[in-house]
Coordinates of C-alpha atoms and ligand atoms in Angstrom, one line a residue:
M1 CA 190.9 -84.5 -40.9
K2 CA 190.4 -87.3 -43.4
R3 CA 192.1 -90.6 -41.8
Y4 CA 193.5 -92.6 -44.5
E5 CA 193.3 -96.7 -44.3
K6 CA 196.3 -99.1 -45.3
M7 CA 196.3 -101.4 -48.1
S8 CA 197.6 -103.9 -46.3
R9 CA 194.6 -103.7 -43.1
L10 CA 191.8 -103.1 -46.4
Y11 CA 189.2 -105.4 -46.8
A12 CA 189.6 -106.0 -50.4
P13 CA 190.7 -109.2 -51.8
T14 CA 191.4 -108.9 -56.2
L15 CA 191.6 -111.2 -58.5
K16 CA 194.6 -111.4 -60.8
E17 CA 191.8 -113.4 -63.0
D18 CA 189.3 -112.6 -64.8
P19 CA 186.1 -114.2 -64.0
V20 CA 184.3 -116.5 -65.7
E21 CA 180.8 -115.9 -64.8
A22 CA 181.1 -112.3 -65.8
E23 CA 180.6 -110.6 -68.7
L24 CA 180.6 -106.5 -69.0
A25 CA 183.3 -105.0 -67.4
S26 CA 181.4 -103.2 -64.3
H27 CA 180.8 -107.0 -63.1
R28 CA 183.8 -107.7 -64.0
L29 CA 186.4 -104.9 -62.7
L30 CA 183.6 -104.7 -59.4
L31 CA 184.7 -108.6 -58.5
R32 CA 188.7 -108.2 -59.8
A33 CA 189.2 -105.0 -57.1
G34 CA 187.3 -106.7 -54.7
M35 CA 184.6 -104.3 -54.3
I36 CA 181.6 -106.9 -54.5
R37 CA 181.3 -110.6 -53.8
K38 CA 178.1 -112.5 -55.5
T39 CA 176.2 -114.4 -52.2
A40 CA 172.9 -115.8 -54.9
A41 CA 172.1 -115.1 -57.4
G42 CA 171.6 -111.2 -58.3
L43 CA 172.6 -111.0 -54.5
Y44 CA 175.4 -109.1 -53.7
S45 CA 177.4 -108.2 -51.0
Y46 CA 179.5 -104.0 -51.0
L47 CA 183.1 -104.5 -49.8
P48 CA 184.6 -101.4 -48.4
L49 CA 185.4 -99.7 -51.5
A50 CA 182.5 -100.2 -53.6
W51 CA 180.3 -99.2 -50.3
R52 CA 182.4 -95.8 -49.7
S53 CA 181.4 -94.8 -54.0
I54 CA 177.4 -96.2 -52.8
R55 CA 177.6 -93.8 -50.3
K56 CA 179.1 -90.8 -52.5
I57 CA 175.9 -91.8 -54.6
E58 CA 173.8 -92.0 -51.9
A59 CA 175.2 -87.8 -51.1
V60 CA 175.1 -86.5 -54.0
I61 CA 171.2 -88.1 -54.6
R62 CA 170.5 -86.7 -50.8
D63 CA 172.0 -82.8 -51.5
E64 CA 169.7 -83.0 -55.3
M65 CA 166.9 -83.8 -53.3
E66 CA 167.2 -81.7 -50.2
A67 CA 167.8 -78.8 -53.4
I68 CA 163.6 -79.4 -54.6
G69 CA 162.3 -80.0 -50.8
A70 CA 162.4 -83.5 -50.4
Q71 CA 162.3 -85.0 -47.6
E72 CA 163.8 -88.6 -46.6
M73 CA 162.4 -91.0 -44.3
M74 CA 162.2 -94.8 -44.3
V75 CA 159.1 -96.6 -44.4
P76 CA 159.0 -101.1 -43.4
I77 CA 161.3 -103.4 -46.5
L78 CA 158.2 -105.8 -46.0
T79 CA 154.8 -104.5 -46.8
P80 CA 151.7 -106.4 -46.1
A81 CA 149.7 -107.9 -49.3
E82 CA 146.7 -106.0 -47.7
L83 CA 147.9 -103.0 -49.5
W84 CA 148.9 -105.1 -52.3
H85 CA 145.5 -105.7 -52.7
E86 CA 143.7 -102.4 -52.2
S87 CA 146.4 -101.3 -55.0
G88 CA 145.4 -104.4 -57.3
R89 CA 149.2 -105.3 -57.8
W90 CA 149.2 -108.6 -55.7
D91 CA 148.1 -110.1 -58.9
A92 CA 149.1 -107.8 -61.2
Y93 CA 152.9 -107.8 -60.0
G94 CA 153.3 -111.8 -60.8
P95 CA 156.2 -113.7 -60.0
E96 CA 158.7 -110.4 -59.8
L97 CA 157.6 -109.6 -56.0
M98 CA 158.5 -111.6 -53.2
R99 CA 156.4 -112.8 -51.4
I100 CA 156.6 -113.8 -47.6
S101 CA 154.4 -115.1 -45.0
D102 CA 155.1 -115.2 -41.4
R103 CA 154.6 -117.7 -38.2
H104 CA 149.9 -116.7 -38.4
D105 CA 149.9 -116.6 -41.9
R106 CA 149.7 -113.4 -42.9
A107 CA 151.2 -112.9 -46.5
F108 CA 154.1 -109.8 -47.0
A109 CA 155.9 -108.9 -49.8
L110 CA 159.3 -107.4 -50.1
G111 CA 159.2 -104.1 -51.1
P112 CA 160.3 -103.7 -55.4
T113 CA 159.1 -100.0 -54.8
H114 CA 156.9 -98.6 -52.5
E115 CA 153.4 -96.7 -54.2
E116 CA 151.7 -98.4 -52.0
T117 CA 153.1 -98.1 -48.7
F118 CA 153.9 -93.9 -49.5
T119 CA 150.4 -93.3 -50.3
D120 CA 148.2 -95.4 -47.1
L121 CA 151.1 -93.4 -44.8
V122 CA 150.1 -90.5 -45.9
K123 CA 146.3 -91.0 -46.6
N124 CA 144.9 -90.1 -43.5
E125 CA 146.9 -87.5 -42.6
L126 CA 148.1 -85.2 -45.6
R127 CA 144.3 -84.2 -45.8
S128 CA 144.5 -80.8 -46.0
Y129 CA 145.4 -78.7 -49.9
K130 CA 147.5 -76.7 -47.2
Q131 CA 150.0 -79.4 -46.4
L132 CA 150.3 -80.1 -51.1
P133 CA 153.3 -80.3 -52.4
C134 CA 154.8 -83.2 -50.6
T135 CA 157.7 -85.2 -51.3
L136 CA 159.0 -87.9 -49.1
Y137 CA 162.1 -90.6 -50.0
Q138 CA 163.7 -92.8 -48.8
I139 CA 167.0 -94.9 -49.7
Q140 CA 167.0 -98.6 -49.2
D141 CA 166.8 -102.1 -50.4
K142 CA 164.3 -103.0 -53.3
F143 CA 163.5 -106.9 -54.1
R144 CA 162.4 -108.0 -57.3
D145 CA 162.6 -111.6 -58.3
E146 CA 164.1 -111.0 -61.6
M147 CA 163.9 -113.8 -64.0
R148 CA 167.5 -113.1 -65.4
P149 CA 169.4 -111.4 -62.5
R150 CA 172.8 -110.6 -64.0
F151 CA 175.6 -108.5 -65.1
G152 CA 176.5 -108.2 -61.2
L153 CA 175.1 -104.9 -59.6
M154 CA 173.2 -104.2 -63.2
R155 CA 170.3 -106.8 -62.5
G156 CA 170.1 -108.2 -59.4
R157 CA 167.3 -109.6 -56.8
E158 CA 168.4 -107.1 -54.3
F159 CA 169.7 -103.8 -54.9
I160 CA 169.6 -100.2 -54.1
M161 CA 167.3 -97.5 -54.9
K162 CA 166.3 -94.2 -54.0
D163 CA 162.5 -93.8 -54.5
A164 CA 160.3 -90.3 -53.9
Y165 CA 156.8 -90.4 -54.0
S166 CA 155.4 -87.1 -54.8
F167 CA 151.8 -85.9 -53.2
S168 CA 150.3 -82.8 -55.1
A169 CA 146.9 -80.9 -55.1
T170 CA 146.7 -80.0 -58.7
Q171 CA 148.3 -81.2 -62.1
E172 CA 150.2 -78.2 -62.4
S173 CA 152.2 -79.2 -58.9
L174 CA 152.6 -82.2 -60.0
Q175 CA 154.2 -80.9 -63.0
E176 CA 156.2 -78.6 -61.6
V177 CA 157.2 -81.5 -59.6
Y178 CA 157.7 -83.5 -61.5
E179 CA 159.9 -80.9 -63.6
D180 CA 162.2 -80.3 -60.4
Q181 CA 163.2 -84.2 -60.1
K182 CA 163.9 -84.2 -63.7
A183 CA 166.7 -81.6 -63.5
A184 CA 168.1 -82.8 -59.9
Y185 CA 168.3 -86.1 -61.9
A186 CA 170.4 -84.4 -64.7
R187 CA 172.6 -83.4 -61.7
V188 CA 172.9 -87.2 -60.1
A189 CA 173.5 -88.4 -63.2
E190 CA 176.3 -85.3 -64.1
R191 CA 177.4 -84.7 -60.7
C192 CA 178.6 -89.0 -60.5
G193 CA 180.4 -88.5 -63.3
I194 CA 177.9 -90.0 -65.8
R195 CA 176.8 -89.2 -69.6
A196 CA 173.4 -89.8 -69.6
L197 CA 170.4 -88.9 -71.9
P198 CA 166.6 -88.2 -70.8
V199 CA 164.9 -90.8 -73.0
V200 CA 161.3 -89.9 -73.0
A201 CA 159.1 -93.2 -72.2
D202 CA 155.6 -91.6 -72.0
S203 CA 154.2 -88.5 -73.5
G204 CA 151.4 -86.9 -72.3
Q205 CA 148.5 -86.1 -74.1
I206 CA 148.8 -82.0 -74.6
G207 CA 152.6 -83.2 -76.1
G208 CA 155.5 -82.6 -72.8
D209 CA 156.9 -85.8 -71.3
T210 CA 154.7 -87.6 -68.3
S211 CA 157.7 -90.1 -68.0
V212 CA 162.0 -89.6 -68.5
E213 CA 164.4 -92.4 -68.1
F214 CA 167.4 -91.4 -67.9
M215 CA 170.5 -93.8 -69.9
A216 CA 174.0 -94.6 -69.4
L217 CA 175.6 -94.2 -72.2
A218 CA 177.4 -97.4 -72.5
D219 CA 178.3 -100.7 -75.1
A220 CA 176.8 -102.7 -73.1
G221 CA 173.3 -101.1 -72.2
E222 CA 169.7 -103.4 -72.3
A223 CA 168.5 -100.4 -74.3
E224 CA 168.8 -99.4 -78.2
L225 CA 168.3 -95.2 -78.4
V226 CA 168.4 -93.1 -81.0
W227 CA 169.7 -89.6 -80.1
C228 CA 171.0 -85.9 -81.6
D229 CA 172.9 -83.4 -80.7
C230 CA 169.2 -80.6 -80.5
G231 CA 168.3 -83.5 -77.7
F232 CA 166.3 -85.2 -78.7
A233 CA 166.7 -89.4 -77.5
A234 CA 164.6 -92.1 -77.6
D235 CA 164.4 -95.6 -77.0
V236 CA 164.0 -97.4 -80.9
E237 CA 161.2 -99.1 -79.8
A238 CA 159.2 -95.9 -79.6
A239 CA 161.0 -93.2 -81.4
S240 CA 159.3 -92.4 -84.2
T241 CA 159.9 -90.6 -86.8
S242 CA 159.1 -89.7 -91.1
V243 CA 161.5 -92.5 -93.2
P244 CA 163.1 -90.3 -96.5
V245 CA 162.2 -93.2 -99.3
T246 CA 163.1 -93.4 -102.8
E247 CA 161.7 -94.3 -106.0
G248 CA 162.3 -97.3 -107.5
P249 CA 163.3 -97.8 -110.9
G250 CA 161.5 -97.8 -114.2
D251 CA 159.2 -94.6 -115.4
G252 CA 156.0 -95.2 -113.3
T253 CA 154.6 -98.1 -115.2
L254 CA 153.8 -101.2 -113.6
Q255 CA 156.1 -103.9 -114.7
K256 CA 156.4 -107.0 -114.5
V257 CA 160.1 -108.3 -114.0
H258 CA 161.7 -112.0 -114.2
T259 CA 163.9 -112.1 -111.2
P260 CA 164.9 -115.7 -110.9
G261 CA 166.6 -116.6 -107.5
L262 CA 167.0 -112.8 -106.2
G263 CA 164.9 -113.2 -102.6
S264 CA 166.6 -111.1 -100.8
I265 CA 166.3 -106.8 -100.2
E266 CA 169.8 -106.9 -101.2
D267 CA 170.0 -109.3 -104.2
V268 CA 167.4 -107.4 -105.9
A269 CA 168.8 -103.5 -105.2
A270 CA 171.7 -105.1 -106.5
F271 CA 169.7 -106.7 -110.1
F272 CA 168.3 -102.6 -110.2
G273 CA 171.7 -101.2 -109.5
F274 CA 169.5 -99.7 -106.7
P275 CA 169.4 -98.5 -103.2
E276 CA 168.2 -100.6 -100.8
N277 CA 166.0 -98.0 -99.7
G278 CA 164.1 -98.0 -103.4
T279 CA 162.5 -101.6 -102.6
R280 CA 159.9 -102.8 -101.0
K281 CA 160.4 -104.9 -98.1
S282 CA 157.5 -107.4 -97.4
L283 CA 156.6 -109.7 -94.4
A284 CA 153.5 -112.1 -94.1
L285 CA 152.3 -112.8 -90.5
V286 CA 149.2 -114.1 -88.7
A287 CA 147.7 -111.6 -85.6
E288 CA 147.2 -112.5 -82.4
D289 CA 143.1 -112.5 -83.6
G290 CA 144.3 -115.0 -86.5
T291 CA 144.3 -112.3 -89.4
R292 CA 146.8 -112.8 -91.9
V293 CA 148.6 -109.6 -92.6
V294 CA 151.3 -108.6 -95.2
A295 CA 153.5 -105.9 -94.1
I296 CA 155.5 -103.5 -95.7
V297 CA 157.8 -101.1 -94.7
P298 CA 161.4 -99.4 -97.0
G299 CA 164.2 -102.3 -97.9
D300 CA 166.4 -100.5 -96.3
H301 CA 164.6 -100.7 -92.7
E302 CA 162.9 -103.0 -89.8
L303 CA 159.4 -103.5 -88.9
N304 CA 159.4 -102.8 -85.2
D305 CA 158.2 -105.8 -82.9
I306 CA 156.8 -103.5 -80.4
K307 CA 155.3 -101.4 -83.1
A308 CA 154.0 -104.9 -84.4
S309 CA 152.4 -105.9 -81.3
H310 CA 151.0 -103.3 -80.6
L311 CA 148.7 -103.1 -83.7
F312 CA 149.0 -106.7 -84.0
G313 CA 149.1 -108.2 -80.5
A314 CA 151.2 -111.6 -79.9
Y315 CA 151.7 -112.2 -84.0
H316 CA 154.1 -114.4 -85.8
L317 CA 155.8 -114.0 -89.0
M318 CA 154.4 -116.9 -90.8
S319 CA 155.7 -120.2 -91.5
D320 CA 156.9 -122.0 -94.8
E321 CA 153.7 -123.6 -94.0
E322 CA 151.6 -120.9 -93.3
L323 CA 152.8 -119.4 -96.8
E324 CA 152.3 -121.7 -98.8
E325 CA 148.2 -122.1 -97.2
A326 CA 148.3 -118.4 -98.4
G327 CA 149.2 -119.0 -101.2
L328 CA 152.5 -116.5 -100.8
F329 CA 155.7 -117.3 -102.0
K330 CA 159.3 -116.6 -99.5
G331 CA 161.1 -113.9 -101.0
F332 CA 158.2 -112.5 -103.9
I333 CA 155.5 -111.4 -101.9
G334 CA 153.9 -107.8 -102.6
P335 CA 151.5 -105.8 -102.3
V336 CA 150.2 -106.5 -106.2
G337 CA 147.7 -109.3 -106.2
L338 CA 147.4 -110.6 -103.1
P339 CA 145.8 -113.3 -102.0
E340 CA 142.0 -113.3 -101.1
G341 CA 141.9 -112.4 -96.9
I342 CA 145.0 -110.7 -96.5
R343 CA 145.3 -107.5 -95.0
L344 CA 147.7 -105.3 -96.1
V345 CA 149.0 -102.5 -94.0
C346 CA 152.2 -100.2 -95.0
D347 CA 154.6 -98.3 -93.1
E348 CA 153.5 -94.0 -93.7
S349 CA 156.7 -93.2 -94.7
L350 CA 155.5 -95.1 -98.1
R351 CA 152.4 -92.9 -98.5
Q352 CA 153.9 -90.4 -100.8
S353 CA 155.7 -93.1 -102.6
T354 CA 153.9 -94.0 -106.6
S355 CA 156.9 -96.4 -107.8
W356 CA 157.2 -99.1 -105.4
T357 CA 159.6 -101.9 -106.2
C358 CA 158.6 -104.6 -104.8
G359 CA 157.6 -109.1 -105.0
A360 CA 155.4 -109.8 -107.7
N361 CA 152.9 -112.6 -105.6
E362 CA 154.9 -115.6 -107.9
V363 CA 158.3 -117.2 -107.8
D364 CA 161.1 -115.0 -109.5
Y365 CA 159.1 -112.5 -109.9
H366 CA 159.1 -108.6 -108.9
F367 CA 157.3 -105.7 -109.8
T368 CA 158.7 -101.9 -110.2
G369 CA 156.5 -99.4 -110.3
A370 CA 153.4 -99.9 -108.6
C371 CA 151.1 -97.5 -106.8
P372 CA 149.1 -97.1 -104.2
G373 CA 145.6 -97.5 -105.3
R374 CA 146.1 -97.8 -109.2
D375 CA 147.5 -100.8 -109.1
F376 CA 147.2 -101.9 -104.5
T377 CA 144.7 -100.9 -102.0
V378 CA 146.2 -100.4 -98.8
D379 CA 144.0 -101.3 -95.7
E380 CA 146.1 -98.9 -92.7
W381 CA 149.1 -96.8 -93.0
A382 CA 150.8 -97.3 -89.9
D383 CA 154.1 -96.5 -87.9
L384 CA 155.6 -99.6 -88.4
V385 CA 159.8 -99.1 -88.5
S386 CA 163.0 -99.2 -86.3
V387 CA 164.2 -95.8 -86.3
R388 CA 167.6 -96.9 -87.0
E389 CA 170.9 -94.5 -87.1
G390 CA 171.2 -91.6 -90.1
D391 CA 167.6 -91.0 -89.9
P392 CA 165.8 -87.5 -89.4
C393 CA 165.9 -86.0 -86.3
P394 CA 161.7 -85.5 -85.6
H395 CA 162.7 -82.4 -83.7
C396 CA 165.7 -81.1 -86.4
G397 CA 165.8 -83.0 -89.3
A398 CA 169.5 -83.3 -88.0
P399 CA 171.1 -87.2 -89.0
L400 CA 170.1 -89.7 -86.0
K401 CA 172.7 -90.9 -83.9
S402 CA 172.6 -94.3 -82.4
A403 CA 173.8 -95.3 -78.6
R404 CA 173.1 -98.1 -76.2
G405 CA 172.5 -97.4 -72.6
I406 CA 172.1 -98.8 -69.4
E407 CA 168.6 -97.4 -67.7
I408 CA 169.7 -95.3 -64.1
S409 CA 166.6 -93.8 -62.8
Q410 CA 163.6 -92.7 -64.4
V411 CA 160.7 -90.5 -63.5
F412 CA 156.9 -90.8 -63.4
Q413 CA 153.5 -88.8 -63.1
L414 CA 151.2 -91.6 -62.4
G415 CA 148.6 -89.1 -61.8
T416 CA 145.8 -91.2 -59.5
K417 CA 145.9 -94.2 -60.1
Y418 CA 147.1 -95.7 -56.7
S419 CA 145.3 -92.5 -54.6
E420 CA 142.0 -93.6 -56.3
A421 CA 142.1 -97.3 -56.0
M422 CA 143.2 -96.5 -52.4
G423 CA 141.4 -93.6 -51.5
A424 CA 143.6 -91.3 -51.0
T425 CA 142.4 -87.9 -51.0
F426 CA 143.0 -84.3 -49.1
A427 CA 140.3 -81.7 -49.2
D428 CA 140.9 -78.8 -51.9
E429 CA 140.1 -75.2 -51.7
N430 CA 136.0 -75.9 -51.4
G431 CA 136.1 -78.8 -48.9
V432 CA 135.7 -81.6 -51.2
E433 CA 137.5 -84.4 -51.3
R434 CA 140.2 -85.1 -53.8
P435 CA 142.7 -88.2 -54.9
F436 CA 145.8 -87.2 -54.7
L437 CA 147.9 -86.5 -58.2
M438 CA 151.1 -88.1 -57.0
G439 CA 154.6 -88.5 -59.2
C440 CA 156.4 -91.2 -58.8
Y441 CA 160.9 -91.0 -59.1
G442 CA 163.5 -93.4 -59.3
I443 CA 167.5 -93.9 -58.8
G444 CA 168.8 -96.8 -59.0
V445 CA 171.8 -96.4 -56.7
S446 CA 173.7 -99.9 -57.1
R447 CA 173.4 -100.0 -61.1
T448 CA 174.4 -96.3 -61.1
L449 CA 177.9 -97.7 -59.6
A450 CA 177.6 -100.6 -62.5
A451 CA 177.2 -97.7 -64.9
V452 CA 180.0 -95.9 -63.7
V453 CA 182.5 -98.5 -63.9
E454 CA 181.1 -99.1 -67.6
Q455 CA 181.8 -95.9 -68.5
H456 CA 185.3 -95.4 -66.6
N457 CA 187.6 -98.2 -67.9
D458 CA 190.4 -99.9 -69.7
E459 CA 192.5 -102.8 -69.7
H460 CA 193.8 -102.2 -66.6
G461 CA 191.1 -101.8 -65.1
I462 CA 188.7 -98.9 -63.8
S463 CA 189.5 -95.4 -63.5
W464 CA 186.8 -93.8 -60.4
P465 CA 185.8 -90.0 -61.2
V466 CA 187.1 -88.1 -58.4
C467 CA 183.2 -87.3 -57.5
V468 CA 182.9 -91.1 -56.3
A469 CA 185.8 -92.9 -56.3
P470 CA 186.0 -94.9 -53.2
Y471 CA 189.3 -93.2 -52.1
E472 CA 190.8 -89.9 -54.0
V473 CA 194.7 -91.0 -53.4
E474 CA 196.7 -93.2 -53.1
V475 CA 200.2 -93.5 -52.6
V476 CA 202.9 -96.7 -53.8
P477 CA 205.8 -96.8 -51.7
L478 CA 207.5 -98.6 -53.9
A479 CA 210.0 -99.5 -50.7
V480 CA 208.7 -100.6 -47.6
G481 CA 210.1 -100.9 -44.3
D482 CA 213.7 -99.3 -45.2
D483 CA 214.2 -96.0 -43.6
V484 CA 213.9 -93.8 -46.6
V485 CA 211.6 -94.6 -48.6
T486 CA 209.4 -95.2 -45.6
P487 CA 209.1 -92.6 -43.6
V488 CA 208.5 -90.0 -46.3
A489 CA 205.6 -92.2 -47.7
E490 CA 204.0 -91.3 -44.0
R491 CA 204.7 -87.8 -43.6
V492 CA 203.0 -87.4 -46.8
V493 CA 200.3 -89.2 -46.1
E494 CA 199.8 -87.7 -42.9
E495 CA 200.0 -83.7 -45.5
L496 CA 197.4 -85.4 -48.0
S497 CA 195.3 -86.3 -44.9
A498 CA 195.6 -82.9 -43.2
A499 CA 194.4 -81.4 -46.2
D500 CA 191.7 -83.1 -45.7
L501 CA 191.5 -85.9 -48.8
E502 CA 190.6 -89.4 -48.8
V503 CA 193.7 -91.6 -48.8
L504 CA 194.8 -94.9 -49.0
L505 CA 198.5 -96.0 -48.5
D506 CA 199.4 -99.6 -49.9
D507 CA 201.1 -100.0 -47.6
R508 CA 202.1 -104.1 -48.5
K509 CA 205.1 -105.6 -49.4
E510 CA 204.8 -106.5 -52.9
R511 CA 206.8 -105.9 -55.5
P512 CA 206.3 -102.8 -57.7
G513 CA 204.8 -104.5 -60.0
V514 CA 202.5 -105.4 -58.3
K515 CA 201.2 -102.5 -56.8
F516 CA 201.3 -100.6 -60.1
A517 CA 198.9 -103.3 -60.9
D518 CA 196.5 -103.4 -58.1
A519 CA 196.6 -99.5 -58.0
D520 CA 195.3 -99.1 -61.7
L521 CA 192.7 -102.0 -61.1
I522 CA 191.5 -100.8 -57.6
G523 CA 191.2 -96.8 -59.7
I524 CA 191.6 -94.1 -57.6
P525 CA 192.0 -91.1 -59.2
Y526 CA 195.4 -89.8 -58.2
Q527 CA 198.4 -92.3 -57.6
V528 CA 201.2 -90.6 -55.7
I529 CA 204.7 -92.9 -56.5
L530 CA 207.0 -93.1 -53.9
G531 CA 210.4 -94.7 -55.6
K532 CA 214.2 -94.6 -53.3
R533 CA 215.6 -92.3 -56.5
G534 CA 212.7 -90.1 -56.5
V535 CA 212.8 -89.6 -52.5
A536 CA 216.1 -89.4 -53.0
N537 CA 216.2 -86.2 -55.0
G538 CA 212.9 -84.6 -53.0
V539 CA 210.0 -86.0 -55.5
A540 CA 206.9 -88.2 -56.0
E541 CA 206.1 -89.4 -59.3
V542 CA 201.9 -88.4 -59.3
K543 CA 200.0 -90.6 -62.2
V544 CA 196.4 -89.2 -63.3
R545 CA 195.1 -92.8 -63.4
E546 CA 192.5 -91.9 -66.3
T547 CA 195.0 -90.1 -68.7
G548 CA 198.1 -92.0 -67.8
E549 CA 200.4 -88.7 -67.3
R550 CA 202.6 -88.4 -64.9
F551 CA 204.1 -85.3 -63.1
E552 CA 207.0 -85.1 -61.4
V553 CA 205.7 -82.9 -58.4
P554 CA 208.6 -82.2 -54.7
L555 CA 207.0 -84.0 -52.2
D556 CA 206.0 -80.8 -50.1
E557 CA 204.1 -79.8 -52.5
V558 CA 202.3 -83.3 -53.6
A559 CA 199.3 -82.2 -51.0
S560 CA 198.7 -79.3 -52.6
W561 CA 199.5 -79.8 -56.8
L562 CA 196.6 -82.0 -55.5
S563 CA 194.2 -80.5 -53.5
E564 CA 194.2 -78.2 -56.5
R565 CA 192.8 -80.6 -58.6
V566 CA 190.6 -82.9 -56.6
V567 CA 188.9 -80.8 -54.8
P568 CA 186.5 -79.2 -57.5
A569 CA 186.5 -82.4 -58.8
R570 CA 184.0 -83.7 -56.3
A571 CA 181.1 -84.1 -56.1
Ligands
LIG601 P1 164.6 -102.1 -65.5 O1 163.7 -101.8 -66.6 O2 165.7 -102.6 -66.1 O3 163.9 -103.8 -65.1 P2 162.4 -100.8 -64.5 O4 161.7 -99.8 -66.0 O5 161.9 -102.4 -64.2 O6 164.4 -101.9 -64.7 P3 162.4 -99.1 -62.6 O7 161.0 -99.8 -61.8 O8 161.9 -97.1 -62.8 O9 163.1 -100.4 -63.2 O10 163.2 -98.9 -61.0 C1 163.8 -97.5 -61.0 C2 165.7 -97.6 -61.0 O11 166.0 -99.0 -59.8 C3 166.1 -98.2 -61.8 O12 166.3 -96.9 -63.1 C4 167.5 -99.1 -62.3 O13 168.2 -97.9 -62.0 C5 167.1 -99.3 -61.1 N1 166.3 -100.7 -61.2 C6 165.4 -101.2 -61.8 N2 165.8 -102.7 -61.3 C7 166.9 -103.3 -60.8 C8 167.9 -104.2 -60.6 N3 167.4 -105.6 -60.8 N4 168.7 -104.5 -59.8 C9 169.2 -102.8 -60.2 N5 169.0 -101.7 -60.3 C10 167.3 -101.5 -60.5
LIG602 MG1 162.1 -97.6 -65.3

């Protein structure tokens, strides 16, 4: 039988007002519901309600890890600097690595992740290919001195992570372990009540992915995504697709047109009565090495900053002075008749287009009908655009949808990066020493909790899915200490507990309004409301937090009525 908890003694200090520092729903509501408290910037305490949910998330993870044969263990949070020197990350990690020294001045880091520790751990003891593959994991606090810790549990400086490391003898084996972890991660998200998309973070040379991030869909997410019902999902920064382009106006011959004061794509498109997509957007920039570049994309798309950085290094858009020095005119830049020494880089999607509407490199003039090869020479065709909503899916061609996402977990094929650097080898079938093929797999446990709240809340508070709710049922007697409702509430709580349900009893002497508000704020999935009249008639009112539906349930059926709904919804 599960023990129930009484609200009168529960450490869950709820707040009436929204905390000013909280911008995100999850941050605000976890604070208000008395579930977390800030200890210092990026450091949060989990109060009893939040901790119960955290433990449920961990239980789901443990269950899924056990199902694929990963073994739980624990290594120290403190990691000696020597290991980080071996991998080369002591210097590479930068200021995010929290470094401390002991009384003998020996340096350590508080682990932000544990590739080094695990690689070092197995390196002299996993000796033979016969012992492989082997996957080890732990659930532990991690430390990262984030530049901008914020949004409560979302980006902390200390946070809970499940981190797994796999050691394989062959690429095929690594691939299998990786696919198992990836599938388990999808199930973890689903069982925690999170709608998440697997986003390819890295593709291998032979197709297939070597790293995937699971993104919980939420408006508050930091990542901008495009996705499709066919299963495709990508970060807009990384997505590539062929953007459809329309040809500009005119008969295909080069025409210079007077466009006084029309320096924006919007104005030019309106002037010609053409969609923005039929125009060409020219951006003048200076590459890291000082080269002047004009980059051209379809008029209705943006130059993608990440893609541009790959091509041009730490580039910047030209200032007014730099434009003048280069002989370019803001709003009227184009590919035809560019001044000497400017490199022309155009987006791949424009390669087949033969009639461009673009700036004429002369104030107040545009060209129509500009044709690459005939009227100007392109130095390089490259993938430059940010893919956006409505562009065709690169897999199936259907219009892409856009969304924002929170990265809750990531799976990664590391290959031999750490095993080679740290000399971690095993003997293969022929007795030849080879470096392990490794994978690493991380789930942000505390961030997952925040992501659940981002996806499950309304104007009244949190609305926990049963699978990770701190309690499953809250019993709300509207009169406390009287001889009608109180004994009934006690009996109902006993029956619910006997039915193995997790129960919170609001036994406080508070007004009904206060109790209802707190119940909705804390967001236990089912509320059993016991009023004088109902009890006199032998019924309880059961409110479903998520939908607001209310049911009248005979008192002696409350336990079975709830069991039927709660038990199947458990993770
Ligand atoms: P981000 O890009 O958000 O900084 P990351 O890619 O650096 O995250 P990983 O190294 O992949 O993070 O760590 C595994 C998981 O740990 C992440 O998917 C995320 O859920 C969680 N995580 C990472 N940093 C934080 C943080 N500062 N606070 C809370 N959770 C975090
Ligand atoms: Mg990551």
